[in-house]
Coordinates of C-alpha atoms and ligand atoms in Angstrom, one line a residue:
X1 CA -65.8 -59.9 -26.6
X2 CA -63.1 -59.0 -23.9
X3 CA -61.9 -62.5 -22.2
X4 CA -63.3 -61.4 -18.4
X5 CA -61.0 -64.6 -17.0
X6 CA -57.9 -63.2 -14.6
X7 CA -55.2 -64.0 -16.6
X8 CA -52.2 -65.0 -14.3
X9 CA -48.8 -64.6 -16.4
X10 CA -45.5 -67.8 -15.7
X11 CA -42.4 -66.7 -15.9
X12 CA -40.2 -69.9 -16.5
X13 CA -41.1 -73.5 -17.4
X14 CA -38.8 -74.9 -14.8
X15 CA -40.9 -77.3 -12.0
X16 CA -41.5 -74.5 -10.1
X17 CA -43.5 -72.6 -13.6
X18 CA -45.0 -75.4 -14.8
X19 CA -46.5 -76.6 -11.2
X20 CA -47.5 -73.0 -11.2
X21 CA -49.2 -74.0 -14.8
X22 CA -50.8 -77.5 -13.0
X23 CA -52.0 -75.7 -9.7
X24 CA -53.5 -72.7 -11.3
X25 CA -55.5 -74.8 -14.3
X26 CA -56.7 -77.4 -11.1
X27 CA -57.6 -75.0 -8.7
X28 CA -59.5 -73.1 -11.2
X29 CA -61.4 -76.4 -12.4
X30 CA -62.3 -77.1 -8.3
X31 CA -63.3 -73.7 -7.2
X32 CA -65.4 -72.8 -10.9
X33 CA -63.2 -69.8 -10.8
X34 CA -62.2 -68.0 -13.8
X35 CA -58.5 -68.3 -14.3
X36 CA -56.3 -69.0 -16.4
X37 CA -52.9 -69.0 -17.7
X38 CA -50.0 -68.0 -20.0
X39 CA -46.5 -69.8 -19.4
X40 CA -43.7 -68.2 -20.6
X41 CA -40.1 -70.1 -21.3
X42 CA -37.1 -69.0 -22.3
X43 CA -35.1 -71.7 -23.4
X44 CA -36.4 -73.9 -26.2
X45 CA -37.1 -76.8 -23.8
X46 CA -39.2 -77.2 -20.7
X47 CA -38.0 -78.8 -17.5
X48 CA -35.2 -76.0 -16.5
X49 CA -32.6 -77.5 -14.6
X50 CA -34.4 -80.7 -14.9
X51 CA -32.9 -83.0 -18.1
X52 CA -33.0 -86.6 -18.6
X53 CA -30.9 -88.2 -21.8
X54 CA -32.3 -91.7 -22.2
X55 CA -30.5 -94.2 -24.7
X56 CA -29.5 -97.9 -25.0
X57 CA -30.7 -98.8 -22.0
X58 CA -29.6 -95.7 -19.7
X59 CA -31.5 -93.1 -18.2
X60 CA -28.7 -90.6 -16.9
X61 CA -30.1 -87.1 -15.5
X62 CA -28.3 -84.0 -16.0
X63 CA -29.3 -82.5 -13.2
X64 CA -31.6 -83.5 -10.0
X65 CA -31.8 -87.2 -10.1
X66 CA -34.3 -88.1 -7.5
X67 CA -36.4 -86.3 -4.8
X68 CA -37.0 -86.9 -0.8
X69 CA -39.8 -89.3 -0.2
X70 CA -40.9 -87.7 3.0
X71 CA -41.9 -84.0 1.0
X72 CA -45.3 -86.1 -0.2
X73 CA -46.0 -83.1 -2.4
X74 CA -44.0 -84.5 -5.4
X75 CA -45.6 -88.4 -5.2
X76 CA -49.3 -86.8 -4.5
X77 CA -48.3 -84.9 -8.1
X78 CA -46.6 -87.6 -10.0
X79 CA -49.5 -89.9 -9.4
X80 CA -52.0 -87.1 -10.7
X81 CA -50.0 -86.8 -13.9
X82 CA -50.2 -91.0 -14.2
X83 CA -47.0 -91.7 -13.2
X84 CA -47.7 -94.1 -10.0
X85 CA -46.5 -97.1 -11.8
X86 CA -43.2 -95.9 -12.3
X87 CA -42.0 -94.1 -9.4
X88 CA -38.5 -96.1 -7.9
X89 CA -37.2 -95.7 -4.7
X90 CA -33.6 -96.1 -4.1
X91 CA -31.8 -99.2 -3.2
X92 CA -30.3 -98.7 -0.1
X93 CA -26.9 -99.2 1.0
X94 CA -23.6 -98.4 2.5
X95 CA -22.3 -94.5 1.5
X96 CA -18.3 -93.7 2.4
X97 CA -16.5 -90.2 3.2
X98 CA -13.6 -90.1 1.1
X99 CA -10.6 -88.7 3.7
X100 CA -7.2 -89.5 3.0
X101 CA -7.2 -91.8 -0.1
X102 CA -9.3 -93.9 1.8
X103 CA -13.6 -94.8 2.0
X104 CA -14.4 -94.6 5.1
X105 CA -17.9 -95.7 5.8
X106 CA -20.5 -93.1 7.4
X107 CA -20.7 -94.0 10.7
X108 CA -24.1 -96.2 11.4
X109 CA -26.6 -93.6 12.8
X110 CA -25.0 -90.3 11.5
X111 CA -28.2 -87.7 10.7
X112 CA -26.8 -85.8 8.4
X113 CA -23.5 -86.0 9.9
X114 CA -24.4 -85.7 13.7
X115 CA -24.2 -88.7 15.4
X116 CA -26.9 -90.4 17.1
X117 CA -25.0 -93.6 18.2
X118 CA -22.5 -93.8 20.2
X119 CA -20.4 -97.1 19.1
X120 CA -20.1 -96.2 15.4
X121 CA -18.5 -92.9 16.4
X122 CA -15.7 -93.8 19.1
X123 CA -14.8 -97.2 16.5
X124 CA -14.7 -95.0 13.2
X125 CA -11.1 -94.5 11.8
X126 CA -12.4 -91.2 10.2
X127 CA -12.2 -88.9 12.9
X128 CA -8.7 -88.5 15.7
X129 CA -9.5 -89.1 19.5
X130 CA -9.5 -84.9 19.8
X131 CA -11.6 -84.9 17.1
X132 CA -14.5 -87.4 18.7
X133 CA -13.8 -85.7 22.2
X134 CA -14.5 -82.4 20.6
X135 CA -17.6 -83.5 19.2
X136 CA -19.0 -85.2 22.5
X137 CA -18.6 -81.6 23.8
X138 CA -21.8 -80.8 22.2
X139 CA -23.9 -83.4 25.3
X140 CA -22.5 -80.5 27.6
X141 CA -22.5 -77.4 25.7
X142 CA -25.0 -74.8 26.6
X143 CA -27.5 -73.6 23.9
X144 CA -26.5 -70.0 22.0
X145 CA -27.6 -67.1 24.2
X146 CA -29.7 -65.3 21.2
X147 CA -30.7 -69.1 20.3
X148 CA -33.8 -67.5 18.1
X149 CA -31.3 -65.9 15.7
X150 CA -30.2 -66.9 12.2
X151 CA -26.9 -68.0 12.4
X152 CA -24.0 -69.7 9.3
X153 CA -24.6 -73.6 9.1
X154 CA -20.5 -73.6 9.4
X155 CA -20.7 -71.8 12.7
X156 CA -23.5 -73.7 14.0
X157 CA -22.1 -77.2 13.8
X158 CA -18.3 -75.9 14.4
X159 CA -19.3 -74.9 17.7
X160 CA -21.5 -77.8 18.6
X161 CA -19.2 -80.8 17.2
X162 CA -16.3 -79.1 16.6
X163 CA -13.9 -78.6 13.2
X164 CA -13.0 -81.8 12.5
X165 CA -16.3 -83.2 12.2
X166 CA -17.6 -80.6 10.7
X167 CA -14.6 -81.1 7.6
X168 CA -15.0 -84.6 7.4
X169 CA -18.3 -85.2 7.9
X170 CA -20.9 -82.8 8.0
X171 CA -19.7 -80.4 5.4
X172 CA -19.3 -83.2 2.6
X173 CA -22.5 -84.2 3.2
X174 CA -24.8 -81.3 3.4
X175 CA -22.6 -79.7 0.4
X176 CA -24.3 -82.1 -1.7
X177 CA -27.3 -80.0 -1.3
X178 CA -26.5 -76.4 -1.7
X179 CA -22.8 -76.6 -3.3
X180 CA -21.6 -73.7 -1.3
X181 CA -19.5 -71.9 1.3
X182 CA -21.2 -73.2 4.8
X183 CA -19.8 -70.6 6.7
X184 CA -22.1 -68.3 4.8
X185 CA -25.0 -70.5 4.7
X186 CA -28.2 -69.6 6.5
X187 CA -29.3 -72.6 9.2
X188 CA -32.9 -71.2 9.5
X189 CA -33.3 -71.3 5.8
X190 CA -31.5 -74.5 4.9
X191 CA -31.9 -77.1 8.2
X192 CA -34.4 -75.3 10.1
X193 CA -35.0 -79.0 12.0
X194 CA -31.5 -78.4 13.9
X195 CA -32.3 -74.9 14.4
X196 CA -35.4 -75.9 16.3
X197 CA -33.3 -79.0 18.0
X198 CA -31.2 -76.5 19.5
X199 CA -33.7 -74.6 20.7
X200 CA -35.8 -77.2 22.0
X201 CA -32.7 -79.7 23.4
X202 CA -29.3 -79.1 25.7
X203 CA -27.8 -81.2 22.7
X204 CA -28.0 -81.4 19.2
X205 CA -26.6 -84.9 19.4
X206 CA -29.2 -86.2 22.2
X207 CA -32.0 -84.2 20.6
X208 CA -31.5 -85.4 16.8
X209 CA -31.2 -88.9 18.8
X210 CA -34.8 -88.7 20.0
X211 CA -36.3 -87.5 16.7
X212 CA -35.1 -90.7 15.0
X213 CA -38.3 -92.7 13.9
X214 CA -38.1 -96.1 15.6
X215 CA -37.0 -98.0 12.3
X216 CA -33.7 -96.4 12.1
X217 CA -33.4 -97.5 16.3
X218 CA -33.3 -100.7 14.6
X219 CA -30.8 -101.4 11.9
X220 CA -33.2 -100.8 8.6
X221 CA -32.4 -98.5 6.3
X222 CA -35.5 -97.3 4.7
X223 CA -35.3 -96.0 0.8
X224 CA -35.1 -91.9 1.3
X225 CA -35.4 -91.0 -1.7
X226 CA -37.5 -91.3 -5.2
X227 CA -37.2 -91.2 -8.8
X228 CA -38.9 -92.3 -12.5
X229 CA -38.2 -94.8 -14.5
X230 CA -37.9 -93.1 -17.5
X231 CA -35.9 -89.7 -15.9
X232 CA -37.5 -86.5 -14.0
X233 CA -38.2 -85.3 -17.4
X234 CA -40.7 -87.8 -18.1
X235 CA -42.6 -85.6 -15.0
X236 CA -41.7 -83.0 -17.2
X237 CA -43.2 -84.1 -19.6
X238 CA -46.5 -85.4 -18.1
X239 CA -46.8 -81.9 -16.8
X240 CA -46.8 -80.2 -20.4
X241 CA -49.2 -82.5 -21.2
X242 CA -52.0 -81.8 -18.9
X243 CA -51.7 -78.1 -19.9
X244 CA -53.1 -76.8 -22.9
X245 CA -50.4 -76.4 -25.7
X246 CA -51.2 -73.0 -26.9
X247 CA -50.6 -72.0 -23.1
X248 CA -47.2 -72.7 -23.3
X249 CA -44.8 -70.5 -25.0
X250 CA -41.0 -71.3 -25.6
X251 CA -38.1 -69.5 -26.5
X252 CA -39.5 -66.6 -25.3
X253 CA -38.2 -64.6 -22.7
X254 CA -39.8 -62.0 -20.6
X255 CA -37.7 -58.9 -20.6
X256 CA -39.3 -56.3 -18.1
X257 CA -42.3 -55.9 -16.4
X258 CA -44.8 -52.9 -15.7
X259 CA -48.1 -52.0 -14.2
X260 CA -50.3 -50.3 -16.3
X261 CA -52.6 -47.5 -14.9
X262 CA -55.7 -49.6 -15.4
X263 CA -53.7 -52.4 -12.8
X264 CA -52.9 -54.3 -15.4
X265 CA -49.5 -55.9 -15.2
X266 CA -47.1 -55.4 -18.6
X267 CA -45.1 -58.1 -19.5
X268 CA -42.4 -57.2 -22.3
X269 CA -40.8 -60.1 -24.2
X270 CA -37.8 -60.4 -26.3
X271 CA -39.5 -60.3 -29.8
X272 CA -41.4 -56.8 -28.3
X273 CA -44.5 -58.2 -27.7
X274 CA -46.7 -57.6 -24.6
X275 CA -48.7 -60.1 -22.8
X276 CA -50.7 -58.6 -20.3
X277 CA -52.2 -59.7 -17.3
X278 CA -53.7 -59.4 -13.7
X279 CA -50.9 -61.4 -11.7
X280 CA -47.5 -62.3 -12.2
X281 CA -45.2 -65.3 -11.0
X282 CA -42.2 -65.3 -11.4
X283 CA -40.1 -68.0 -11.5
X284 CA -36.9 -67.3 -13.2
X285 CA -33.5 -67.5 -11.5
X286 CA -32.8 -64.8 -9.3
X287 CA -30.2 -62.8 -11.3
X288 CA -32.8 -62.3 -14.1
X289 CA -36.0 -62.4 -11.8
X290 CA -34.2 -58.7 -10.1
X291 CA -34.0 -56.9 -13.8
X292 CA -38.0 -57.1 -14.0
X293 CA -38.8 -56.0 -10.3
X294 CA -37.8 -51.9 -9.6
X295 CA -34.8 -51.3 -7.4
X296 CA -37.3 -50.7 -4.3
X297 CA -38.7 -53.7 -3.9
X298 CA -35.4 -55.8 -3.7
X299 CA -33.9 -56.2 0.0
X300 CA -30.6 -54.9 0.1
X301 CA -27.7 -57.5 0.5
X302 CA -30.2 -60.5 -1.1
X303 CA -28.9 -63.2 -3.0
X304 CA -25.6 -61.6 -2.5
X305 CA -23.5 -64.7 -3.0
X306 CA -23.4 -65.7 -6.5
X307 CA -25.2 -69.6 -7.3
X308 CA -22.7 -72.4 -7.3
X309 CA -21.8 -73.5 -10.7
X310 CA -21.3 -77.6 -11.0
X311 CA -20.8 -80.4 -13.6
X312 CA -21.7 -84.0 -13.4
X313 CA -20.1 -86.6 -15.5
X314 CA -21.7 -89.6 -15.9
X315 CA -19.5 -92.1 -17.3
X316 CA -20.3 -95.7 -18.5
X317 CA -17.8 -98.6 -18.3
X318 CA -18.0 -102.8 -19.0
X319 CA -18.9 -104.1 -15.8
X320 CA -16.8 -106.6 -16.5
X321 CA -13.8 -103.7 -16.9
X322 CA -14.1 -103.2 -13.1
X323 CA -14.0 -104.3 -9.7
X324 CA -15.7 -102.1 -7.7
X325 CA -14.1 -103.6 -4.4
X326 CA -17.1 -101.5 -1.4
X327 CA -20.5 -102.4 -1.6
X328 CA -22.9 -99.3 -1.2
X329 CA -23.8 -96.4 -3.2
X330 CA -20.8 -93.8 -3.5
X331 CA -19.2 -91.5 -1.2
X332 CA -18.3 -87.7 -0.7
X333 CA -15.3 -86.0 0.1
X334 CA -13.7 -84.5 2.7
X335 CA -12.9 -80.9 2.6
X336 CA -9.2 -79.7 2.0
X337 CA -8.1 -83.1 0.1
X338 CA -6.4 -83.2 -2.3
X339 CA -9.2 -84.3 -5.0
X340 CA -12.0 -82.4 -8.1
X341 CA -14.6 -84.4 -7.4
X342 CA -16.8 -83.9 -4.5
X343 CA -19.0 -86.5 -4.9
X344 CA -19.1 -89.8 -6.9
X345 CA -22.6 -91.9 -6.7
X346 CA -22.1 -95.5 -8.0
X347 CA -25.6 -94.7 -9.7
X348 CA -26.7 -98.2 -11.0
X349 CA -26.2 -99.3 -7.5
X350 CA -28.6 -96.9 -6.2
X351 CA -30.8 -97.0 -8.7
X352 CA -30.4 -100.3 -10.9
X353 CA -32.9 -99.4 -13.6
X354 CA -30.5 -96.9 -15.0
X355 CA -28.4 -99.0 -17.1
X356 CA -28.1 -101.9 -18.8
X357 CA -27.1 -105.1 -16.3
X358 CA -23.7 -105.4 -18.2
X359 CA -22.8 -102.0 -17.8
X360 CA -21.8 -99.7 -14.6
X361 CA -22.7 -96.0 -14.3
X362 CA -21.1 -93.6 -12.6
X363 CA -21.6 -90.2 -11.8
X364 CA -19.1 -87.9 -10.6
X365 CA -19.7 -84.1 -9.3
X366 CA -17.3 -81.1 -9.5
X367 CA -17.6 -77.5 -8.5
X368 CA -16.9 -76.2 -5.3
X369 CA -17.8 -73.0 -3.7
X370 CA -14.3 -71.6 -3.9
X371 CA -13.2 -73.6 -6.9
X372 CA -15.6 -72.6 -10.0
X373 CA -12.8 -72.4 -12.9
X374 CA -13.2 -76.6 -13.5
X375 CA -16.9 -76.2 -14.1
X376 CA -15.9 -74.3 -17.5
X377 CA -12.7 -76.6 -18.4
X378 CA -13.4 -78.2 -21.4
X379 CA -15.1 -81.7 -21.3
X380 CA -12.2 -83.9 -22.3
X381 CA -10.0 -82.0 -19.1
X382 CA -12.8 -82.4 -17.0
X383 CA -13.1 -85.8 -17.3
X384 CA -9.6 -86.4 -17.2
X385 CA -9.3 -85.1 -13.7
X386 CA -12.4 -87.2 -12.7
X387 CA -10.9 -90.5 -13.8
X388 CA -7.6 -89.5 -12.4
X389 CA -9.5 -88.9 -9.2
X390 CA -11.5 -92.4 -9.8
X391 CA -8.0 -93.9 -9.9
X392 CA -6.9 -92.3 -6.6
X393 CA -9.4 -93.4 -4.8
X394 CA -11.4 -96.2 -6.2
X395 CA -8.4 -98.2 -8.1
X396 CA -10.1 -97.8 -11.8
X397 CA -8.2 -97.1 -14.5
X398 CA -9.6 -97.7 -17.4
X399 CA -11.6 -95.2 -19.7
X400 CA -15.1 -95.0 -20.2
X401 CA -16.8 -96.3 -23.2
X402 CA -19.4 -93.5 -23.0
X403 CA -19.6 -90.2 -20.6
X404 CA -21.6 -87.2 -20.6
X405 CA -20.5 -83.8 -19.2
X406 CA -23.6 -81.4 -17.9
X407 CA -22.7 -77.8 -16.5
X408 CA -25.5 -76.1 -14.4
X409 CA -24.2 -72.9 -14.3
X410 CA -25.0 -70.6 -11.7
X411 CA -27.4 -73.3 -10.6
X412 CA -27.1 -73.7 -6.8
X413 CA -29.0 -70.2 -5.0
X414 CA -27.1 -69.4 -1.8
X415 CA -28.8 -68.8 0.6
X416 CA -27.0 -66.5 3.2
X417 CA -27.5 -65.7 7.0
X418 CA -30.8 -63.9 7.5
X419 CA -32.6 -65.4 3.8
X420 CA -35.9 -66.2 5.4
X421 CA -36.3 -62.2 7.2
X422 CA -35.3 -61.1 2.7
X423 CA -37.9 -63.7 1.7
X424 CA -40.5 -61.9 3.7
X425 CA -39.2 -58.5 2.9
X426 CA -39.5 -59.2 -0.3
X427 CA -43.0 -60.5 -0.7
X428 CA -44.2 -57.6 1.7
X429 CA -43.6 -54.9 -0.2
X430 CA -44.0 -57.2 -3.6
X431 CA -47.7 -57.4 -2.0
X432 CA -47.7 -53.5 -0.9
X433 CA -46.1 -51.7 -4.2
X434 CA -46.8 -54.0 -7.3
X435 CA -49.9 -56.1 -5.7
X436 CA -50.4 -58.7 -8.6
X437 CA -46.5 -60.2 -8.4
X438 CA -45.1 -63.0 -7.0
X439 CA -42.0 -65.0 -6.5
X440 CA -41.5 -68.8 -6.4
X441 CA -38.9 -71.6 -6.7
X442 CA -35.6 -72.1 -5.8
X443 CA -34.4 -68.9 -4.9
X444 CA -36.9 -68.6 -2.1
X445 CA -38.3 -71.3 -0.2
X446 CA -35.7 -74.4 -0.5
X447 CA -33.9 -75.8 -3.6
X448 CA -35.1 -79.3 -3.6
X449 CA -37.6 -80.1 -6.1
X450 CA -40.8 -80.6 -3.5
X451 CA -39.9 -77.4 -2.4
X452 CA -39.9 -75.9 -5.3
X453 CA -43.4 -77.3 -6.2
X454 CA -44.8 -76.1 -2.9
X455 CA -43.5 -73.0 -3.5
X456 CA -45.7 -72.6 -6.4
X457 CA -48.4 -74.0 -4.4
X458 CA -47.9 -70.9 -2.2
X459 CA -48.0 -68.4 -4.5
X460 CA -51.1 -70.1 -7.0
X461 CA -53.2 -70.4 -3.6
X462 CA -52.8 -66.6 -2.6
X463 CA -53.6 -65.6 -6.2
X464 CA -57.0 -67.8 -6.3
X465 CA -57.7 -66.6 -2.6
X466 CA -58.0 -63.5 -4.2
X467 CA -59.7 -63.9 -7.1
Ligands
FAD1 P1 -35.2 -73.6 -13.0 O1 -35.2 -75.0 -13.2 O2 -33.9 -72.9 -13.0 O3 -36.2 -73.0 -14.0 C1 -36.2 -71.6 -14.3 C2 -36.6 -71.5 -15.8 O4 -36.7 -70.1 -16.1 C3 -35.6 -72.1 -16.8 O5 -36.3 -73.0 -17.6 C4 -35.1 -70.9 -17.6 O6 -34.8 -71.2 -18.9 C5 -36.3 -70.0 -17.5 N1 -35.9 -68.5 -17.7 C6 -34.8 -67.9 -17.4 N2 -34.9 -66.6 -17.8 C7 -36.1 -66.4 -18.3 C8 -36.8 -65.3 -18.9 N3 -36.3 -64.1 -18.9 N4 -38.1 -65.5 -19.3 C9 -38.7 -66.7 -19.3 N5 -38.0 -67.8 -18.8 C10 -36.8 -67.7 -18.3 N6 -33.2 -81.1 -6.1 C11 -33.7 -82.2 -5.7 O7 -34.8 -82.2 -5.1 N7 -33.1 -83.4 -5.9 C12 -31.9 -83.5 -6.5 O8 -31.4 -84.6 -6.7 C13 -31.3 -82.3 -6.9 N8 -30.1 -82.3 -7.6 C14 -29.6 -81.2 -8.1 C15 -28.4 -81.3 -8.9 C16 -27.9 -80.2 -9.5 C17 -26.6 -80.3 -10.3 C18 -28.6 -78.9 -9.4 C19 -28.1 -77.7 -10.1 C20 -29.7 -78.8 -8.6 C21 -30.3 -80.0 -8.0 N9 -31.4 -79.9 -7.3 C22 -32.0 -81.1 -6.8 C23 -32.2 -78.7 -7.1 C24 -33.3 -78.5 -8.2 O9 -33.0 -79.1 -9.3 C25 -33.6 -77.1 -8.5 O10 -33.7 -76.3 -7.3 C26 -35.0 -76.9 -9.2 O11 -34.9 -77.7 -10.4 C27 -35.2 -75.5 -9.6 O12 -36.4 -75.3 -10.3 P2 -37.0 -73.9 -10.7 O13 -38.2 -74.2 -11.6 O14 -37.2 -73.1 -9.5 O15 -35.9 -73.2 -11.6

């Protein structure tokens, strides 16, 4: 007997496919709608970018380590998989721009860079006299004329607060995010909240001010951000669980896609096989994700900029080995000094249940925009520019008695001036000349990990609208 269910095919087993997998299987469950499901994953693993290696005591990630408390999407998940119990927040604690050999604490009040206190600002070391004068330029500067356009996060901020706050402050800080060149960057699509300060306040710098909730007016710093105890991939793995096992395929990859003259939708995998079905997400990276759609659906110009490759080293030493002379929780660096890393996070600090209470764990990043070639150095070189860069600026200067070297290549989508206008070109004529197939995840609707599983959200609500 033919199966009569709609059969919706997943494209990748990254968070974004497998909350694809979650929402479709619950929604279909609720509504008594007949659904269901095939994921398909490449790799021989599920989680995609997401990768914990717990041992001895550690629980190091590869990749993402923790998500943003406020995007409740993630907790409201993780407790429906079981996991309540062991969701951590973060501890708390001073974080330090690295700028001229030196730590330089993050100036009490800085969102995101912009300052929303005045003291902290004129007594910082970080920044010259111009280079605070420059910035307080912003309480007087008129809003942009065509203040509804997109515009480069670079150019934003350079004109409100100037260069040198830009360089030392607010480009270390929101290149942790998106790893890339933030004079390409789109504002709208990456920190749409300053786009609408902008257009709603004479100054980003008074209007940030006002949106601060009253517990940051006073001086507590509440935990941002969450993790697991045993990793992400313990999510990961919670996920799998609550799907059915012969729904989940790995090392398979879908090769090309075609709609059939009955409607069906044709999906060709690397062995030859053909899985068919009446809608298709895709959530594969956005390189591969264009070779399955036909030339005249893609926007011209999208995804132009190649993802940002990085590597993390996590590195274990004695705690006793060490004298970590700051308290906090790590520190970024400036642009244009002289250093590999761009990021070090003093990781058992932040999150103490990651290693063992003898040892310290740290975890340094590398891979700029404009400097990829380190990401593909071998590990032992790698690391030997970390610790040389560990010795520069934090005084240690001994080895590690473990590390771990993770490249995510091609990892970071850019997403350049104007991505939110591609996103909706895209879907439109997705919806108009190959009805049936969707797009979700990181390349389209933010990066962080509650964005990517309300992404999927998105698209697994419009298919079971429609069914
Ligand atoms: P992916 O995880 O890339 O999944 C796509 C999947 O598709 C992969 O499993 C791949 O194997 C599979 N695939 C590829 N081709 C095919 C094919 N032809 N057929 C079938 N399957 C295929 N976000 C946060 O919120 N917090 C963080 O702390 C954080 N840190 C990060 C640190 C790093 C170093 C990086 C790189 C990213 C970080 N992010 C973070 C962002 C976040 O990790 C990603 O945006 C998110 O994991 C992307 O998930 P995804 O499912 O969309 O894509």
């Amino acid at each position: 007997m033919e199966d009569s269910r709609k059969h919706v095919i997943i494209a990748g087993g990254g968070i974004t496919g497998l909350t694809a997998a979650f929402f479709l299987q619950e929604e279909a469950q609720r509504t008594g709608k007949q659904i269901t499901f095939t994921l398909i994953e490449g790799s021989s693993r599920l989680g995609g970018k997401i990768e914990t290696y717990e041992k001895d005591g550690f629980v190091i990630e590869r990749g993402p380590d923790s998500y943003l408390a406020r995007k409740s999407i993630m907790t409201e998940l993780i407790e429906k998989v079981g996991l309540k119990d062991d969701i951590v927040p973060n501890n708390t604690g001073q974080a330090y721009i690295l700028h001229e050999n030196k730590l330089h604490p993050i100036p009490e009040g800085a969102v995101m860079g912009i300052p929303t206190k005045l003291m902290p600002f004129v007594t910082t070391e970080l920044f010259s006299w111009p280079g605070k004068i420059r910035a307080g330029a912003d309480l007087v500067m008129p809003k942009r004329k065509n203040v509804n356009d997109d515009i480069s996060v670079g150019h934003f901020f350079k004109r409100r607060l100037g260069t040198e706050a830009v360089e030392r402050l607010i480009e270390p800080l929101l290149s942790g995010i998106y790893a890339g060149d933030i004079d390409k960057i789109s504002l709208k699509a990456t920190f749409p909240q300053f786009h609408e300060t902008e257009k709603k306040s004479r100054s980003l710098i008074l209007g940030m001010k006002k949106l601060q909730p009253s517990s940051s007016k006073t001086h507590k710093k509440a935990a941002q951000f969450r993790t697991l105890k045993h990793g992400l991939s313990s999510f990961i793995e919670a996920l799998a669980k609550s799907l059915p096992q012969e729904q989940v395929w790995l090392e398979k990859k879908v090769v090309s896609l075609e709609k059939g003259e009955n409607g069906k939708l044709h999906a060709e995998l690397n062995d030859g096989s053909i899985v068919s079905g009446d809608a298709v997400i895709l959530t594969t990276p956005y390189a591969i994700t264009k070779t399955l759609l036909p030339d005249r659906v893609l926007p011209d110009a999208f995804h132009e900029t190649t993802p940002t490759s990085v590597a993390t080293v996590a590195m274990v030493f004695p705690k006793k080995s060490i004298n970590l002379q700051h308290e906090g929780t790590g520190f970024v660096v400036a642009r244009n000094e002289d250093y590999t890393i761009t990021a070090c996070t003093w990781t058992d600090r932040k999150w103490p249940h990651t290693a063992p209470e003898d040892k310290v764990l740290i975890r340094c990043y590398v891979g700029r925009a404009d400097e990829q070639d380190i990401v593909f150095e071998e590990d032992e070189v790698i690391l030997n520019k970390v610790l040389a860069d560990l010795k520069k600026s934090m005084g240690i200067s001994v080895k590690p008695e473990f590390y771990l070297v993770s490249r995510l290549v091609q990892s970071m989508p850019q997403y350049d001036v104007g991505h939110k206008e591609k996103v909706a070109e895209l879907r439109e004529r997705l919806e108009k000349q190959l009805p049936g197939v969707h797009v979700a995840g990181a390349p389209y609707d933010g990066v962080g990990l509650p964005d990517c599983i309300a992404s999927a959200k998105m698209m697994v609500n419009s298919i079971v609208d429609k069914s």
